[in-house]
PDB file of C-alpha atoms and ligand atoms in Angstrom:
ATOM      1  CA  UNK A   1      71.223 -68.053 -47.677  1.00  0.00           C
ATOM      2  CA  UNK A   2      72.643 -71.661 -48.417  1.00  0.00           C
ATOM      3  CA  UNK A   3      75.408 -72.766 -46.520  1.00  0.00           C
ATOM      4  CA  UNK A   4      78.768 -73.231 -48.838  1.00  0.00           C
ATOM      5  CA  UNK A   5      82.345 -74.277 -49.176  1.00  0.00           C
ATOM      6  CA  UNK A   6      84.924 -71.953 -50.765  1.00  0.00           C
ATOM      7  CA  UNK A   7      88.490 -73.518 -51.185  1.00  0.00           C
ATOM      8  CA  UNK A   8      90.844 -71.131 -52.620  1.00  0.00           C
ATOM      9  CA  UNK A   9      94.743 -70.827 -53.826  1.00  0.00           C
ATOM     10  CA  UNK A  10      97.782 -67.737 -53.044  1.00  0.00           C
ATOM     11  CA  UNK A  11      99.169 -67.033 -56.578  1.00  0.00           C
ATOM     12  CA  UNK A  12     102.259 -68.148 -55.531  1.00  0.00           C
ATOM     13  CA  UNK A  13     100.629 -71.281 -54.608  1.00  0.00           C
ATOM     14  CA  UNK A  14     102.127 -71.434 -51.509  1.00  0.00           C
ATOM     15  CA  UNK A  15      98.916 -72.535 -49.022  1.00  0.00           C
ATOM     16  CA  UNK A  16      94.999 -73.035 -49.549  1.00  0.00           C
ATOM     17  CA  UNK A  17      92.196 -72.223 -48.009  1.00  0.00           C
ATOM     18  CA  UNK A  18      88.880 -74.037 -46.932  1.00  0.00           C
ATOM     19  CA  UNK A  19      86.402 -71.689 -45.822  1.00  0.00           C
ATOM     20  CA  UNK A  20      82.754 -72.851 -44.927  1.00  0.00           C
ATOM     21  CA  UNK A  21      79.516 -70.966 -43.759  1.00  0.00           C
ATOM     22  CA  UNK A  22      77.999 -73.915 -42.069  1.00  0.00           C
ATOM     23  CA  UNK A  23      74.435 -72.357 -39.672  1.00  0.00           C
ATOM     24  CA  UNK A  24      72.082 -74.196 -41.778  1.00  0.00           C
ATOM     25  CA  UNK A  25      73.242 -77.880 -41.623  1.00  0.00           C
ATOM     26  CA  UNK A  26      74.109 -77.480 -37.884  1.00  0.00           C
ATOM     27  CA  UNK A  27      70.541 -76.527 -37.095  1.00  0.00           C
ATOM     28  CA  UNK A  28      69.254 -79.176 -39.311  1.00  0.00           C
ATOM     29  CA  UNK A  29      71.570 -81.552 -37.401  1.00  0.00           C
ATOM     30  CA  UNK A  30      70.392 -79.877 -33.741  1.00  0.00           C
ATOM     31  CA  UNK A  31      66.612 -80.322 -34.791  1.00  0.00           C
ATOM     32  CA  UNK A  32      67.284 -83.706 -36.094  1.00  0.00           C
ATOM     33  CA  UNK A  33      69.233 -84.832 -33.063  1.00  0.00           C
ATOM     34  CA  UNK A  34      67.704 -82.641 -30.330  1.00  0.00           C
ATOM     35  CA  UNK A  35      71.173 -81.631 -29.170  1.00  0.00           C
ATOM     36  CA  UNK A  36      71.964 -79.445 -25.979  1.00  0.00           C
ATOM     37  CA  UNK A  37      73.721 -76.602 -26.980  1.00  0.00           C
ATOM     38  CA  UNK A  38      77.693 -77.917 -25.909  1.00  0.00           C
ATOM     39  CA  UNK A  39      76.346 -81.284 -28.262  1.00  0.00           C
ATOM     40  CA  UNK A  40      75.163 -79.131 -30.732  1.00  0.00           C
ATOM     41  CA  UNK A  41      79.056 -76.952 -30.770  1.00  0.00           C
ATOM     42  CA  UNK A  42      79.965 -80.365 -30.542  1.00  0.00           C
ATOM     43  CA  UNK A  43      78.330 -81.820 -33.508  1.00  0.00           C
ATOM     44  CA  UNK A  44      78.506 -78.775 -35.074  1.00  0.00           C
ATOM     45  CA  UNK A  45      81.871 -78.123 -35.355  1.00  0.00           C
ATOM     46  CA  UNK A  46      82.415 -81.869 -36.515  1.00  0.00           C
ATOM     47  CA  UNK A  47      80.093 -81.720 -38.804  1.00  0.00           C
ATOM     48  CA  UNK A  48      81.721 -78.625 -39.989  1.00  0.00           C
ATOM     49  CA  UNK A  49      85.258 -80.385 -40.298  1.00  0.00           C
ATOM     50  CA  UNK A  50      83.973 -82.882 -41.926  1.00  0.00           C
ATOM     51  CA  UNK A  51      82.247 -80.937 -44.435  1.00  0.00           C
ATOM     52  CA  UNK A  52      85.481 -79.263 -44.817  1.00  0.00           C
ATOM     53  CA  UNK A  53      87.590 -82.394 -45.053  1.00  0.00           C
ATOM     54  CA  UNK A  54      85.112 -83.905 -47.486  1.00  0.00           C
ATOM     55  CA  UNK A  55      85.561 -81.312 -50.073  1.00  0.00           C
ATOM     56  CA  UNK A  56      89.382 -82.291 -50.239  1.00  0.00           C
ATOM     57  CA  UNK A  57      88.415 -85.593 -51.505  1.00  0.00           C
ATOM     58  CA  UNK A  58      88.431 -86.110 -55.405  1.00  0.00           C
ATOM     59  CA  UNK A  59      86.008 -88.767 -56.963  1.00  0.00           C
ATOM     60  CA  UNK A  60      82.153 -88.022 -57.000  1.00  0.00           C
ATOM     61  CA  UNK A  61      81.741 -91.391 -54.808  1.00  0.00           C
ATOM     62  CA  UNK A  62      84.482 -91.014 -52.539  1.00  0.00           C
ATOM     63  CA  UNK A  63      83.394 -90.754 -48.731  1.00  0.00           C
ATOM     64  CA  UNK A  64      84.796 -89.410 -45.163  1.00  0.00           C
ATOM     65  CA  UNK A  65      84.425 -90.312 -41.665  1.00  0.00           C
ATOM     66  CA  UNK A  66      85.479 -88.766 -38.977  1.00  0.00           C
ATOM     67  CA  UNK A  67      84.963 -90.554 -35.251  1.00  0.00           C
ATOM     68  CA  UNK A  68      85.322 -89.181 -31.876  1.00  0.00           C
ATOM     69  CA  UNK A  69      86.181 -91.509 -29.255  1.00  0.00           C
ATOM     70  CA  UNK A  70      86.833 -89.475 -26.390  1.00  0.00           C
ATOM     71  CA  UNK A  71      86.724 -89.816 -22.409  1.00  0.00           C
ATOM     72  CA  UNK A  72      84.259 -87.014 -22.073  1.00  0.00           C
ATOM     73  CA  UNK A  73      80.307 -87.342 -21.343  1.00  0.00           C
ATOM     74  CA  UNK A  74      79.068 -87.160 -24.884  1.00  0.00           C
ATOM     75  CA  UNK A  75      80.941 -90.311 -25.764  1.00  0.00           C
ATOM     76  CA  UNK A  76      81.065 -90.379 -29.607  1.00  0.00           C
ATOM     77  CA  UNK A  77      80.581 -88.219 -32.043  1.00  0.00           C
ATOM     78  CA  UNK A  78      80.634 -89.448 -35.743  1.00  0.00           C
ATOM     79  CA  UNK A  79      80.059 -88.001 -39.547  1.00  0.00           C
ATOM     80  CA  UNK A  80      80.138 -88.766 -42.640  1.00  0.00           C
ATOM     81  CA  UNK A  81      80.573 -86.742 -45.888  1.00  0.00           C
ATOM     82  CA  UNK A  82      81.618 -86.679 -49.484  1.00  0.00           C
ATOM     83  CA  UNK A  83      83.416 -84.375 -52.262  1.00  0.00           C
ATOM     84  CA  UNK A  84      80.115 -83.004 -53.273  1.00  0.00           C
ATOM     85  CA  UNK A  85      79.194 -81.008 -49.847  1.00  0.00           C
ATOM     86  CA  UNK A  86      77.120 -83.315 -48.195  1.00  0.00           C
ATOM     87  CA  UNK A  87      77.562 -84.240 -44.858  1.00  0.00           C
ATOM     88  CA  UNK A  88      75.709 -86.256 -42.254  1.00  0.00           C
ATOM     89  CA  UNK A  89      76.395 -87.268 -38.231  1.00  0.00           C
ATOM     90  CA  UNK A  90      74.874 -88.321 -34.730  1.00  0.00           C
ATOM     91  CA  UNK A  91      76.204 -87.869 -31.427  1.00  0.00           C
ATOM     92  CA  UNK A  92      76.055 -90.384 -28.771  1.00  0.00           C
ATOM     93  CA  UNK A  93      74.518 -88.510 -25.442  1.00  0.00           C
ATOM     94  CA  UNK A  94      72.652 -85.714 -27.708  1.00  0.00           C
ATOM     95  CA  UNK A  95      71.172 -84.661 -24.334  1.00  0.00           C
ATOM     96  CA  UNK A  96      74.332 -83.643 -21.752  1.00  0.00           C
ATOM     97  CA  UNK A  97      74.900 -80.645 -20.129  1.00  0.00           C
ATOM     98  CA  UNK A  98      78.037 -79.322 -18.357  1.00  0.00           C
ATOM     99  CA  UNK A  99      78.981 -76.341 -17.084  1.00  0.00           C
ATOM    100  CA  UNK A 100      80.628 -73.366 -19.541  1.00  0.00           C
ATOM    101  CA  UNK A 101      83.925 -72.993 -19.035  1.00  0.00           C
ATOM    102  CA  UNK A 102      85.257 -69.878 -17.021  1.00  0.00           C
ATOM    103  CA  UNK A 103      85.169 -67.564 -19.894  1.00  0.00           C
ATOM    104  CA  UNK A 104      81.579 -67.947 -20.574  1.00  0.00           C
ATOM    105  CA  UNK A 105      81.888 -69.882 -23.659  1.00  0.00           C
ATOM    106  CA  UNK A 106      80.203 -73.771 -24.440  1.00  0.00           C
ATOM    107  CA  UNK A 107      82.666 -76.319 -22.563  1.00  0.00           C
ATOM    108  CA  UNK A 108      82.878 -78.485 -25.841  1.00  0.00           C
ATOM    109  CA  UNK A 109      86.409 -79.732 -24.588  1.00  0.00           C
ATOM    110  CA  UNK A 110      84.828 -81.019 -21.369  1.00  0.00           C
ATOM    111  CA  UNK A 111      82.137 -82.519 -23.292  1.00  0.00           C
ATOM    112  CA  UNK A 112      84.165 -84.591 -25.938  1.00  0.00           C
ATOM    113  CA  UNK A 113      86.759 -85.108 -23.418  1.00  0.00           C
ATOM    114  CA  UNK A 114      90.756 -84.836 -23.629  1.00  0.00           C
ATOM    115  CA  UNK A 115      91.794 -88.083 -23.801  1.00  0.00           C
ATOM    116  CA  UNK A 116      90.836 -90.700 -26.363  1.00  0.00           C
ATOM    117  CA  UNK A 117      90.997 -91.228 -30.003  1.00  0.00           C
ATOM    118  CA  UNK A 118      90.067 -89.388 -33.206  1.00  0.00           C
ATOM    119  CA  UNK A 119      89.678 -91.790 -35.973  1.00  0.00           C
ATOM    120  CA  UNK A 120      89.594 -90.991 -40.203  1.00  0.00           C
ATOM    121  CA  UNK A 121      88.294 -93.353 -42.216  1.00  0.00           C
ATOM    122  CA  UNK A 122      88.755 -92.112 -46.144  1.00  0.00           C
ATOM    123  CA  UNK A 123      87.093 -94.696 -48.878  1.00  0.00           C
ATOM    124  CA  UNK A 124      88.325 -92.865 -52.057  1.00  0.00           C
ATOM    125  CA  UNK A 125      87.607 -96.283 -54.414  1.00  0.00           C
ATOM    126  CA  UNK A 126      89.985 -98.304 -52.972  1.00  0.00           C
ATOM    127  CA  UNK A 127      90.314-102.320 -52.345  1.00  0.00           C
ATOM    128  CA  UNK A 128      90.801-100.591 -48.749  1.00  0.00           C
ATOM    129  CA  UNK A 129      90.122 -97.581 -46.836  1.00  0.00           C
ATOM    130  CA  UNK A 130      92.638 -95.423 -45.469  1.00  0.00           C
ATOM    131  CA  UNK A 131      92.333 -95.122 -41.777  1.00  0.00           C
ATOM    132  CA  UNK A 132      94.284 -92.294 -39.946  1.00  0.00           C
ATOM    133  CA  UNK A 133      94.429 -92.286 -36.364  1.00  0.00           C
ATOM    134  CA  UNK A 134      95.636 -89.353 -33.649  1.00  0.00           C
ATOM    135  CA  UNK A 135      95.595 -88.363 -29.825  1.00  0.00           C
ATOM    136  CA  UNK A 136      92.008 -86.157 -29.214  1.00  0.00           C
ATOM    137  CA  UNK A 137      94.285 -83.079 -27.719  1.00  0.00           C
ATOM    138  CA  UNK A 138      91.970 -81.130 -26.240  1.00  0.00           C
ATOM    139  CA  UNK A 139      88.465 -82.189 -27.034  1.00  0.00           C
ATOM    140  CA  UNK A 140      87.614 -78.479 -28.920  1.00  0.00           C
ATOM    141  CA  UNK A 141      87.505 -80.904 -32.444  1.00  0.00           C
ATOM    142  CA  UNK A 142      89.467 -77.764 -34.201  1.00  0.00           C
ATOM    143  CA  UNK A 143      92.566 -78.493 -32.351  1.00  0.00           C
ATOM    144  CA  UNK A 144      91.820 -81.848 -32.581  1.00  0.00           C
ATOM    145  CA  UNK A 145      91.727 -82.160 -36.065  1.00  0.00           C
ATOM    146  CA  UNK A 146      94.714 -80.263 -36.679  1.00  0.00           C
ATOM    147  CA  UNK A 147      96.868 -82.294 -34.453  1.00  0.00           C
ATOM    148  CA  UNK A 148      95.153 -85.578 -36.880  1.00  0.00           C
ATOM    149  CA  UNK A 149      96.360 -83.036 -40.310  1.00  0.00           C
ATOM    150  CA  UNK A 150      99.995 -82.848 -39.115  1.00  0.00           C
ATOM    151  CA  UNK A 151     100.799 -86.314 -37.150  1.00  0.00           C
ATOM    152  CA  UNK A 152      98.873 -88.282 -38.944  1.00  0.00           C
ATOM    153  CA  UNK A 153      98.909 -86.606 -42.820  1.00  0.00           C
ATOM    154  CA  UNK A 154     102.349 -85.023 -42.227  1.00  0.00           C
ATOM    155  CA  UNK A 155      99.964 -81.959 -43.532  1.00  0.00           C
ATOM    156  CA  UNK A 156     100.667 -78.453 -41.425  1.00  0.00           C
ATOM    157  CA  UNK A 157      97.257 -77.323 -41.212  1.00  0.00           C
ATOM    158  CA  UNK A 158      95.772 -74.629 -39.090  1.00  0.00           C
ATOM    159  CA  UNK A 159      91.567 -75.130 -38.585  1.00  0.00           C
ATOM    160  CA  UNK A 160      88.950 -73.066 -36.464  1.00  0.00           C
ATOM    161  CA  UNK A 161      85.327 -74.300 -35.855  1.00  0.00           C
ATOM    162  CA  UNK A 162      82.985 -72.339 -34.262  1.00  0.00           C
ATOM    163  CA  UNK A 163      79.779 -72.524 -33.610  1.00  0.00           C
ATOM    164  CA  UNK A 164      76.968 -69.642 -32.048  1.00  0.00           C
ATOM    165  CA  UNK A 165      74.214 -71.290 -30.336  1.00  0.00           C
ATOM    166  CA  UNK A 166      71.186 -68.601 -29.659  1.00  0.00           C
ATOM    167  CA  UNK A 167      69.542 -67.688 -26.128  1.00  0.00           C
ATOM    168  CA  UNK A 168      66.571 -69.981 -27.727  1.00  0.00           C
ATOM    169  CA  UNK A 169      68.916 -72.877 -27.995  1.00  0.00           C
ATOM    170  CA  UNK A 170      68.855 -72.760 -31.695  1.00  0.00           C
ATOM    171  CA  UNK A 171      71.797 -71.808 -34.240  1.00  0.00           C
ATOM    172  CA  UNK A 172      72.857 -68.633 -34.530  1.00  0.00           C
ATOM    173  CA  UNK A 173      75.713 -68.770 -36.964  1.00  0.00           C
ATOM    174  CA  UNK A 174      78.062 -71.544 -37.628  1.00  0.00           C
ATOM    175  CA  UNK A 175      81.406 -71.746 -39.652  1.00  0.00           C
ATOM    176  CA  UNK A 176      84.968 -72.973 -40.300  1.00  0.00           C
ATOM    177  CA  UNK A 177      88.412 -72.881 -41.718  1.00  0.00           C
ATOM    178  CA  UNK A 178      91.241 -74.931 -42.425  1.00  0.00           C
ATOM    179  CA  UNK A 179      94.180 -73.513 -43.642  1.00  0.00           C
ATOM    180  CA  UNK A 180      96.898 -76.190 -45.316  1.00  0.00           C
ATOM    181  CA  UNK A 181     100.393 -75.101 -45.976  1.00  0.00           C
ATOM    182  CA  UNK A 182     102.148 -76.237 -49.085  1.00  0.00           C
ATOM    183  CA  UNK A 183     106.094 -77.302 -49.362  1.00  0.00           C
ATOM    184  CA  UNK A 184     107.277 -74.074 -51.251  1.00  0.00           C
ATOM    185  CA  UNK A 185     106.014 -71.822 -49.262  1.00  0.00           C
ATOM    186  CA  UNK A 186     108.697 -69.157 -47.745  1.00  0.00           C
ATOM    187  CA  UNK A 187     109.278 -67.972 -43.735  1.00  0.00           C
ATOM    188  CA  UNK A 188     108.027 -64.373 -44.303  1.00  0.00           C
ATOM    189  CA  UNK A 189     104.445 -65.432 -45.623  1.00  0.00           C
ATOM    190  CA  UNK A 190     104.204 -68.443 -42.743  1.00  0.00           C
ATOM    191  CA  UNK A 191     104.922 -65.846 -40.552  1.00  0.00           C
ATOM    192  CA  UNK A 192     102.155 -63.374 -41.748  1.00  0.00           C
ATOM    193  CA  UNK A 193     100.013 -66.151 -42.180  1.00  0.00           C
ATOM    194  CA  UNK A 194     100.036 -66.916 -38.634  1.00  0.00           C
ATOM    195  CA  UNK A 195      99.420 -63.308 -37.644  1.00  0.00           C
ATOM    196  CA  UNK A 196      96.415 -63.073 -40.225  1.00  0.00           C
ATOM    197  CA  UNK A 197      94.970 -66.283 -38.839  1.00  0.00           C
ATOM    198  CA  UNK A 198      94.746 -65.217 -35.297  1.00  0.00           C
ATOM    199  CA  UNK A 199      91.248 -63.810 -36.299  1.00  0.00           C
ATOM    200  CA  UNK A 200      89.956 -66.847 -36.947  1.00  0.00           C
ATOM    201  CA  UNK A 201      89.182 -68.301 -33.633  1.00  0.00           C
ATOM    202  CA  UNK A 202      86.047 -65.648 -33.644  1.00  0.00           C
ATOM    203  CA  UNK A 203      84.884 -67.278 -36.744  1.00  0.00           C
ATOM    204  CA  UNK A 204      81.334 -67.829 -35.560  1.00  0.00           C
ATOM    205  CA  UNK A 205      80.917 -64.250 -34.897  1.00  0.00           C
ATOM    206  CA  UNK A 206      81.921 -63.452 -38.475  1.00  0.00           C
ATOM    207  CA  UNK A 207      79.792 -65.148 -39.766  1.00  0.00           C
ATOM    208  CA  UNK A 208      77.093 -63.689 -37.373  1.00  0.00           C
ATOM    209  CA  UNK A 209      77.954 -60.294 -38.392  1.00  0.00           C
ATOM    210  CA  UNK A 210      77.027 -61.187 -42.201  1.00  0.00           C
ATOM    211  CA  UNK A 211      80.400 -62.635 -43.336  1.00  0.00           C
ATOM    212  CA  UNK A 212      80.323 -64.503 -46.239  1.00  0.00           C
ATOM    213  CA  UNK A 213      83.155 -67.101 -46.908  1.00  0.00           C
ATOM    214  CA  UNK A 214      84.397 -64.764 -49.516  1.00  0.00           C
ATOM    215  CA  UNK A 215      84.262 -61.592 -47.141  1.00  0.00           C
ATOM    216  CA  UNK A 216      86.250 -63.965 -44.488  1.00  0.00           C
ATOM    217  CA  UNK A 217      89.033 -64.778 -47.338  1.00  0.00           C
ATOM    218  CA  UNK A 218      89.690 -61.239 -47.956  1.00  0.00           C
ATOM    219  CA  UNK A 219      89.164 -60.232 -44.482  1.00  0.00           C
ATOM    220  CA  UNK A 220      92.067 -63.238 -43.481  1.00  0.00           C
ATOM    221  CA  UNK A 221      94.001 -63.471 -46.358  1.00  0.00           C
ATOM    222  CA  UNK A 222      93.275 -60.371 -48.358  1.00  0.00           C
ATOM    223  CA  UNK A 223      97.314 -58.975 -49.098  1.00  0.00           C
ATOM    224  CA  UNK A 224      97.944 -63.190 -50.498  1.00  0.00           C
ATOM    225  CA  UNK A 225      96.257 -62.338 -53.996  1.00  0.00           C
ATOM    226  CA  UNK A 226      93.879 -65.037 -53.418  1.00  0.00           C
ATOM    227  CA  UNK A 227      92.258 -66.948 -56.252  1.00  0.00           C
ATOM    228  CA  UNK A 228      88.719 -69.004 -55.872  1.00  0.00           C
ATOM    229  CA  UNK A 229      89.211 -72.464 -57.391  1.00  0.00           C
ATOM    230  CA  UNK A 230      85.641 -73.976 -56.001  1.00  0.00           C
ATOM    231  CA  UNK A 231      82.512 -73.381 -54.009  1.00  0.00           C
ATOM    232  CA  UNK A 232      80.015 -75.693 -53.554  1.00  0.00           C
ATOM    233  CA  UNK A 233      77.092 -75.869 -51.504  1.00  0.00           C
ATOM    234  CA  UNK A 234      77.016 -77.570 -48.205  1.00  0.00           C
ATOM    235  CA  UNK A 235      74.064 -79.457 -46.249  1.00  0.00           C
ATOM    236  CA  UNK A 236      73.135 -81.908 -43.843  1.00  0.00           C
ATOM    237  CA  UNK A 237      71.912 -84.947 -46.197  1.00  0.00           C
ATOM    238  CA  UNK A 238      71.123 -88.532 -45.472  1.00  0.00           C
ATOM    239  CA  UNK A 239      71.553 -91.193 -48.165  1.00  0.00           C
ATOM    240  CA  UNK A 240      69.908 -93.583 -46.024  1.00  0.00           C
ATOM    241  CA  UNK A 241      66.742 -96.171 -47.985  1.00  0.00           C
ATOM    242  CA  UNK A 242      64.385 -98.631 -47.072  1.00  0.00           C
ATOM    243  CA  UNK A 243      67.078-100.583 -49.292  1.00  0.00           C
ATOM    244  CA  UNK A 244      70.092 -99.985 -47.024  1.00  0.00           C
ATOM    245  CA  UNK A 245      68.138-101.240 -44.326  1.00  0.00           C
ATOM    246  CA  UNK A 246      66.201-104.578 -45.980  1.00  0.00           C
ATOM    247  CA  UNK A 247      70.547-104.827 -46.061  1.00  0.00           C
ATOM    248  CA  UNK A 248      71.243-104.194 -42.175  1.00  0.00           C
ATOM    249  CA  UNK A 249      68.052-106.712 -41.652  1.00  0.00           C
ATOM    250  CA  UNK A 250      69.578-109.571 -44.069  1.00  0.00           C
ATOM    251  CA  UNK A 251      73.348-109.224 -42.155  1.00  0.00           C
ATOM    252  CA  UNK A 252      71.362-110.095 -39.049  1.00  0.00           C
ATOM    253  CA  UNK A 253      71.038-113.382 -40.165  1.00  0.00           C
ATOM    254  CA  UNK A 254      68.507-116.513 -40.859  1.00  0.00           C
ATOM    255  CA  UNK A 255      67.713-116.676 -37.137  1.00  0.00           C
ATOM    256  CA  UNK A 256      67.405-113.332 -35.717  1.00  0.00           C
ATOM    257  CA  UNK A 257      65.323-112.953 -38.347  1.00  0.00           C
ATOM    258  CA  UNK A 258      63.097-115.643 -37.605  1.00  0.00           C
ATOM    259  CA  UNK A 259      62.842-114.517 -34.101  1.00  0.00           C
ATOM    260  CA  UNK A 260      61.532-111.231 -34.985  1.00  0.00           C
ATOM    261  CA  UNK A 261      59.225-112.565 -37.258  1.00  0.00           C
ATOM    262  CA  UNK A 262      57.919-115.027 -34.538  1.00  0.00           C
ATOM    263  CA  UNK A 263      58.150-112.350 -32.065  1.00  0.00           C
ATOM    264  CA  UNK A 264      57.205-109.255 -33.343  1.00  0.00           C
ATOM    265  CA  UNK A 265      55.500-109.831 -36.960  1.00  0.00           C
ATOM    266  CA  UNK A 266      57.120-107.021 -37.485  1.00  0.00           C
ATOM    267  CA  UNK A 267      60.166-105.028 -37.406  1.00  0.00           C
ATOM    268  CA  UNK A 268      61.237-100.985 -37.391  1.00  0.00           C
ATOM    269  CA  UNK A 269      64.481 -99.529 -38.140  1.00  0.00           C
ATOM    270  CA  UNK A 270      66.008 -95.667 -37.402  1.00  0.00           C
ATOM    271  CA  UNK A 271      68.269 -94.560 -39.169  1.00  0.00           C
ATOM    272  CA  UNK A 272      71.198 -93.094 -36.872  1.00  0.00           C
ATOM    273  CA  UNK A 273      72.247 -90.133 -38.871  1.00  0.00           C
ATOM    274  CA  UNK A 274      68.941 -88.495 -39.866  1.00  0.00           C
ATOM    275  CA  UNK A 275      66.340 -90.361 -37.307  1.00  0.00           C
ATOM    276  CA  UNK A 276      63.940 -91.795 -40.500  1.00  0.00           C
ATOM    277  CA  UNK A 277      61.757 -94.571 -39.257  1.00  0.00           C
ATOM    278  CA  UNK A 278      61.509 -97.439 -41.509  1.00  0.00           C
ATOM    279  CA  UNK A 279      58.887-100.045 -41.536  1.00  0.00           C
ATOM    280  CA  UNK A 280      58.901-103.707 -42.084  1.00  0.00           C
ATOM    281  CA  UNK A 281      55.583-106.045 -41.900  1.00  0.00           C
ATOM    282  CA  UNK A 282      55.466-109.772 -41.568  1.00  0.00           C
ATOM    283  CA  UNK A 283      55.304-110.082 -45.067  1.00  0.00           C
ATOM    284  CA  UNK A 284      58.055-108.215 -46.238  1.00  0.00           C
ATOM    285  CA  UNK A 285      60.297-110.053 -43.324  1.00  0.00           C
ATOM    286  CA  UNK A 286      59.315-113.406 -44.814  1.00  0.00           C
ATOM    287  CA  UNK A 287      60.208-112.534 -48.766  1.00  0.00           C
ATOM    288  CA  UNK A 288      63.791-111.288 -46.837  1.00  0.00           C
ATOM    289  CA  UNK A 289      64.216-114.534 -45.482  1.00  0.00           C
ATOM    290  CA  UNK A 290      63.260-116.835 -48.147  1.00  0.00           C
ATOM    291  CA  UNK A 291      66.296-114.374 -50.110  1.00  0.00           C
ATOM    292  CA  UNK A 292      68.651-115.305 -47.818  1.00  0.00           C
TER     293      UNK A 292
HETATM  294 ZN1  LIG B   1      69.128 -91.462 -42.713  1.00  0.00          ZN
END
């Protein structure tokens, strides 16, 4: 089954819903990236939030990116997506290990780390991006990104990530939720809200057990009359071209270029986000130069 984004509406209008299945772009990501499995809950889960965020955004060209910065071992963790389900992301130290926290579950917190910065970066057309800033809370990106929804957005948002790696070190499911409450909506349904969304934090499991992002919203939010306004599908995607990077060898100027022409004769490019090698010969380097 594809992975896919629901976002749905309480007739009274009152709070939405972004509900994601999310296994098969994390294990494209973890194959990709050769993650560990706390990198690959890591990535994962951003990934996920991304994904999530992404399908907020309006225009067809409009792009988000959420950053990492924290104190932790992996470093940074960044990725990019868009309105139309596509997401894409790397992760600094793909590779580290640390040990599961006490209750037996990946120590993503210690990973990321609890100190630093989590930085949005929304381009929705503008002269200039919007960039959002927050505290990284507790490293667990859910949290994290809730904490960014209501200091940053003045949005009251709950979100759960979760991600199952398997015994093989592969994905075994992979999900999330963010839940945004809207300005009319009334003290008795925040307060079953908050009740209903307790459930949540096993979100993973749900969606090992067969869940489907519709079972999950009438599981969660069932007695809210819930109404389905979208679902798209979701997938680890690189836009990345041998264009993009003839662009990222131009911006390196007249005489790195020339160096790696006299150098190398020859130049190769990865592209961060999906890992694509991209070749350049002596003679392609030389028509770039005589361009600039
Ligand atoms: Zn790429």
């Amino acid at each position: 089954m594809k992975d896919y984004i629901i976002r749905a509406i309480d007739e009274d209008a009152s709070f939405r819903v972004f509900i994601a299945s999310s296994t098969n772009t994390v294990e494209k990501a973890r194959k990709i990236h050769g993650t560990s499995p706390v990198a690959t809950a890591a990535l994962g889960r951003t990934l996920t939030g991304a994904a999530l965020m992404g399908s907020m955004l309006k225009g067809d060209k409009d792009k988000l990116t959420i950053q990492f910065r924290g104190d932790g071992p992996i470093n940074n963790i960044l990725a990019v997506s868009n309105s139309k389900g596509e997401v894409k992301g790397y992760i600094s130290n793909p590779d580290i290990e640390v040990e599961d926290r006490v209750d037996g579950k990946l120590n993503v917190g210690g990973a990321v780390g609890s100190n630093g910065k989590l930085i949005v970066i929304k381009d929705i057309g503008l002269k200039n991006p919007y960039i959002g800033q927050s505290n990284i809370v507790s490293g667990e990106i859910a949290e994290d990104l809730a904490n960014y929804f209501t200091t940053s957005e003045q949005q009251p948002s709950a979100v759960a990530l979760g991600v199952l790696v398997d015994k093989d070190i592969s994905v075994k499911a992979s999900g999330g939720v963010i839940v945004q409450v809207l300005p009319n909506i009334d003290e008795e349904v925040l307060t079953k809200l908050e009740k209903n969304i307790t459930i949540l934090s096993f979100i993973s499991s749900l969606i090992d057990e067969g869940s489907t992002p519709e079972d999950i919203l009438n599981q969660v939010f069932g007695e809210f009359s819930m109404k389905i306004t979208e679902k798209k599908e979701m997938d680890f995607a690189c836009d990345c071209s041998k264009d993009r990077m003839e662009r990222a060898l131009i911006s390196l100027g007249r005489d790195e270029l020339t160096q790696i022409l006299e150098e190398d004769k020859q130049a190769e490019l990865v592209c961060h986000f999906c890992n694509e090698k991209y070749n350049f010969e002596e003679k392609e380097i030389k028509e770039l130069l005589n361009s600039i």
